PDB file of C-alpha atoms in Angstrom:
ATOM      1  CA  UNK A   1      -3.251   1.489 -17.250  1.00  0.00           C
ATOM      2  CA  UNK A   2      -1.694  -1.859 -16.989  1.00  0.00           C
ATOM      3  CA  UNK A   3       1.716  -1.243 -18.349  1.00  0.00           C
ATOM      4  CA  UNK A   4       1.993   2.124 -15.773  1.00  0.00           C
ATOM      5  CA  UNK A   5       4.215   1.902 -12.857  1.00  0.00           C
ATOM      6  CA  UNK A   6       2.987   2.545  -9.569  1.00  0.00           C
ATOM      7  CA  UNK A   7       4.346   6.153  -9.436  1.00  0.00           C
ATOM      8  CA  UNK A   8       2.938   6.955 -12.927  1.00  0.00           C
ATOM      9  CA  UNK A   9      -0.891   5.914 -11.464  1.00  0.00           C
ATOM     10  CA  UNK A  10      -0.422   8.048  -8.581  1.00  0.00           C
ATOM     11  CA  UNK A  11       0.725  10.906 -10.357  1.00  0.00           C
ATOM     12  CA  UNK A  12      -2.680  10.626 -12.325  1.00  0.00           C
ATOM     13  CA  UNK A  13      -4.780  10.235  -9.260  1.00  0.00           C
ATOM     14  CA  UNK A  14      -2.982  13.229  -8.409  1.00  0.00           C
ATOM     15  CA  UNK A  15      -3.224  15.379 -11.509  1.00  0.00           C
ATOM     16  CA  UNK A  16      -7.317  13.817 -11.641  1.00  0.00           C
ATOM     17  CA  UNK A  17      -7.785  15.117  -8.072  1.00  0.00           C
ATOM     18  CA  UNK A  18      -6.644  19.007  -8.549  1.00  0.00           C
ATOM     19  CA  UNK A  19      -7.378  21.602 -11.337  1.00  0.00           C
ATOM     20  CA  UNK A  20      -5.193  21.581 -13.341  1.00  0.00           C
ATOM     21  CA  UNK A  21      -1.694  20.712 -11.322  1.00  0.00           C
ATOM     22  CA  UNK A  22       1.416  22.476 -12.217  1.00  0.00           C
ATOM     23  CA  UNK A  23       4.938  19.888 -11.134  1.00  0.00           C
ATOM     24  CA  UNK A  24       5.541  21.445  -8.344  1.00  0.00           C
ATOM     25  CA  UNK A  25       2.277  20.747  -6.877  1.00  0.00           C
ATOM     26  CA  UNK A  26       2.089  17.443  -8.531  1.00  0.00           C
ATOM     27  CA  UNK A  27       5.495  16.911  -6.811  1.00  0.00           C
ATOM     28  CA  UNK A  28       4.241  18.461  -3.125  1.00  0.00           C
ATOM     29  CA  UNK A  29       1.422  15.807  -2.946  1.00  0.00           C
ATOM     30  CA  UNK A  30       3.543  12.940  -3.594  1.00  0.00           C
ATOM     31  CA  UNK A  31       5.697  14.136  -0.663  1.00  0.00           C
ATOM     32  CA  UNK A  32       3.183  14.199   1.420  1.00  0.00           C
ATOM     33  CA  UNK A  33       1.833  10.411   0.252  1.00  0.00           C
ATOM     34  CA  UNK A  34       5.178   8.916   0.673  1.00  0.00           C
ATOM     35  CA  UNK A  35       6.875  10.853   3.216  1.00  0.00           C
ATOM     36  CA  UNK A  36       9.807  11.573   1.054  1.00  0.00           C
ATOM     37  CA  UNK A  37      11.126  13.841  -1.294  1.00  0.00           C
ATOM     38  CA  UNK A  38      10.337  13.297  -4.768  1.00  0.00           C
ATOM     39  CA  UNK A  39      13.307  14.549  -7.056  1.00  0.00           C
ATOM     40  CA  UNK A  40      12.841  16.239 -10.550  1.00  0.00           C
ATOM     41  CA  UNK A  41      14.454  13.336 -12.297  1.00  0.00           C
ATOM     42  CA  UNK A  42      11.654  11.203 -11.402  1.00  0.00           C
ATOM     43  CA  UNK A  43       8.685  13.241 -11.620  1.00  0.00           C
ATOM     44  CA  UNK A  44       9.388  15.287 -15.235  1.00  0.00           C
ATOM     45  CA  UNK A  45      10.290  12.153 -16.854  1.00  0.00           C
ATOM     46  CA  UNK A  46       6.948   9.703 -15.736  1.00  0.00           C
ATOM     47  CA  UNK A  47       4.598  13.100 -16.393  1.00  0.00           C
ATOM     48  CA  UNK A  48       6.243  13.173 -19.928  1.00  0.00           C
ATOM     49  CA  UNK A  49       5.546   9.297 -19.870  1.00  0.00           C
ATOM     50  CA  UNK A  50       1.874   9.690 -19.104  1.00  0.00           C
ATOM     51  CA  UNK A  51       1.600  12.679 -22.116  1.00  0.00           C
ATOM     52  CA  UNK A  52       3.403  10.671 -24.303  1.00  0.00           C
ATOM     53  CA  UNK A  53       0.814   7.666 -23.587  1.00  0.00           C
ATOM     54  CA  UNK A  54      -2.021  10.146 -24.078  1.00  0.00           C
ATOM     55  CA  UNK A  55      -3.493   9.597 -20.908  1.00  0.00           C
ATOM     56  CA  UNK A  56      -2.199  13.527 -19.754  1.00  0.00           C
ATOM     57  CA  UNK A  57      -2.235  16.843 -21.552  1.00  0.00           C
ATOM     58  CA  UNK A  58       0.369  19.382 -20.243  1.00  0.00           C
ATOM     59  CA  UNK A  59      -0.208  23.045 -21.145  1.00  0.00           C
ATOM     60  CA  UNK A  60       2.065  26.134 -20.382  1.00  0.00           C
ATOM     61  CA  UNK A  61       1.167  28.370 -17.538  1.00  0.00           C
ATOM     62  CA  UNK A  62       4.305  30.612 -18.354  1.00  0.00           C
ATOM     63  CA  UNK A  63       7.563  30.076 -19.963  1.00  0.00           C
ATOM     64  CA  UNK A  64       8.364  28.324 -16.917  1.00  0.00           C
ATOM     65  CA  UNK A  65       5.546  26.608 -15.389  1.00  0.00           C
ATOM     66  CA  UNK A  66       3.688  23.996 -16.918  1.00  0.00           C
ATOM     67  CA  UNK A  67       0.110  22.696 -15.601  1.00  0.00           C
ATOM     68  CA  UNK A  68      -1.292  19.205 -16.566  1.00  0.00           C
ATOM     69  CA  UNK A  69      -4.666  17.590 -17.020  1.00  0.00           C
ATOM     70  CA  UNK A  70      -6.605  14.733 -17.749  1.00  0.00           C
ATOM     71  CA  UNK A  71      -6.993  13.447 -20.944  1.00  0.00           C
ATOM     72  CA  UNK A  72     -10.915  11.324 -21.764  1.00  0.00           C
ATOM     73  CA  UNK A  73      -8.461   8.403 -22.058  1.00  0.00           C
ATOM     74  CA  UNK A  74      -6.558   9.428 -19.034  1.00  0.00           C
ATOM     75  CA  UNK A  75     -10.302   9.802 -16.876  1.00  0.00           C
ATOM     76  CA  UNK A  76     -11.431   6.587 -18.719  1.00  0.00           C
ATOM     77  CA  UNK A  77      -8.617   4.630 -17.171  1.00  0.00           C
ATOM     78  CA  UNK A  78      -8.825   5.676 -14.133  1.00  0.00           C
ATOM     79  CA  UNK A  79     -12.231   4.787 -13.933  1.00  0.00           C
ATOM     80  CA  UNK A  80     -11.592   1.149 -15.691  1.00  0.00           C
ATOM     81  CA  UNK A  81      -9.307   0.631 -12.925  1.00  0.00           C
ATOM     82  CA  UNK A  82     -11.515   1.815 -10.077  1.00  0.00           C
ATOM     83  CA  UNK A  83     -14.267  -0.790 -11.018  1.00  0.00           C
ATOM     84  CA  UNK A  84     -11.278  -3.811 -11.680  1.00  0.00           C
ATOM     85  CA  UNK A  85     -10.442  -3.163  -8.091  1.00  0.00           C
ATOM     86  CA  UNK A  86     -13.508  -2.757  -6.446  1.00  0.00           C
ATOM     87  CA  UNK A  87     -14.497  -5.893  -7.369  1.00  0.00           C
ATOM     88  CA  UNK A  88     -11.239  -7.138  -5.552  1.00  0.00           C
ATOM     89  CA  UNK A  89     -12.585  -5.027  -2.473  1.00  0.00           C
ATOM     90  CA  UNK A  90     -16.284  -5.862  -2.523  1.00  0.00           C
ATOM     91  CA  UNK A  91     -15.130 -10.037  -2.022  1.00  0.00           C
ATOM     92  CA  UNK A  92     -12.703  -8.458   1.345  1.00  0.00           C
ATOM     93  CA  UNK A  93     -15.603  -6.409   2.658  1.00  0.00           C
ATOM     94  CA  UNK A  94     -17.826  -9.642   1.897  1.00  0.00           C
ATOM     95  CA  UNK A  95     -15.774 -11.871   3.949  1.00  0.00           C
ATOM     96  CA  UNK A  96     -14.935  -9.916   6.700  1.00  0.00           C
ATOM     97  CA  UNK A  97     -18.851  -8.884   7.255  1.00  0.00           C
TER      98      UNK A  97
END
């Protein structure tokens, strides 16, 4: 998960957070996070990133809607970085108590 981009993380929290996701509502949710729109030539392009890294399996809805999961890699980095920054967070909520 190190060599991801920003975007590319959050479209996995994304696609980890819904049932199976199709780009449009992938693309919806990121609106909403940043307050902007998100145009195709940025979204297609990182979700083919994250299949191509194996961390994301896309399947076909129709012939013109595709949905996207989770891969075990994809869920095991996403948990690999949840502990690597709670640590990070456990030392803030330390000092601040």
């Amino acid at each position: 998960m190190h060599d991801l981009t920003g975007f590319q993380r959050d479209l996995l929290y994304v696609i980890a957070g819904k049932d199976e996701p199709h780009g449009l509502a992938i693309k919806e949710e990121l609106e909403s996070y940043y307050e902007k729109e998100i145009h195709h030539g940025r979204l297609y392009p990182n979700l083919d990133t994250l299949v191509d890294k194996g961390l994301v399996e896309k399947g076909e809805l129709d012939r013109r809607t595709n949905f996207y999961t989770l891969t075990r890699r994809g869920r095991r980095e996403i948990e690999a970085r949840k502990e690597w920054e709670q640590q990070y967070l456990d030392d803030v909520l330390k000092a601040t108590a």
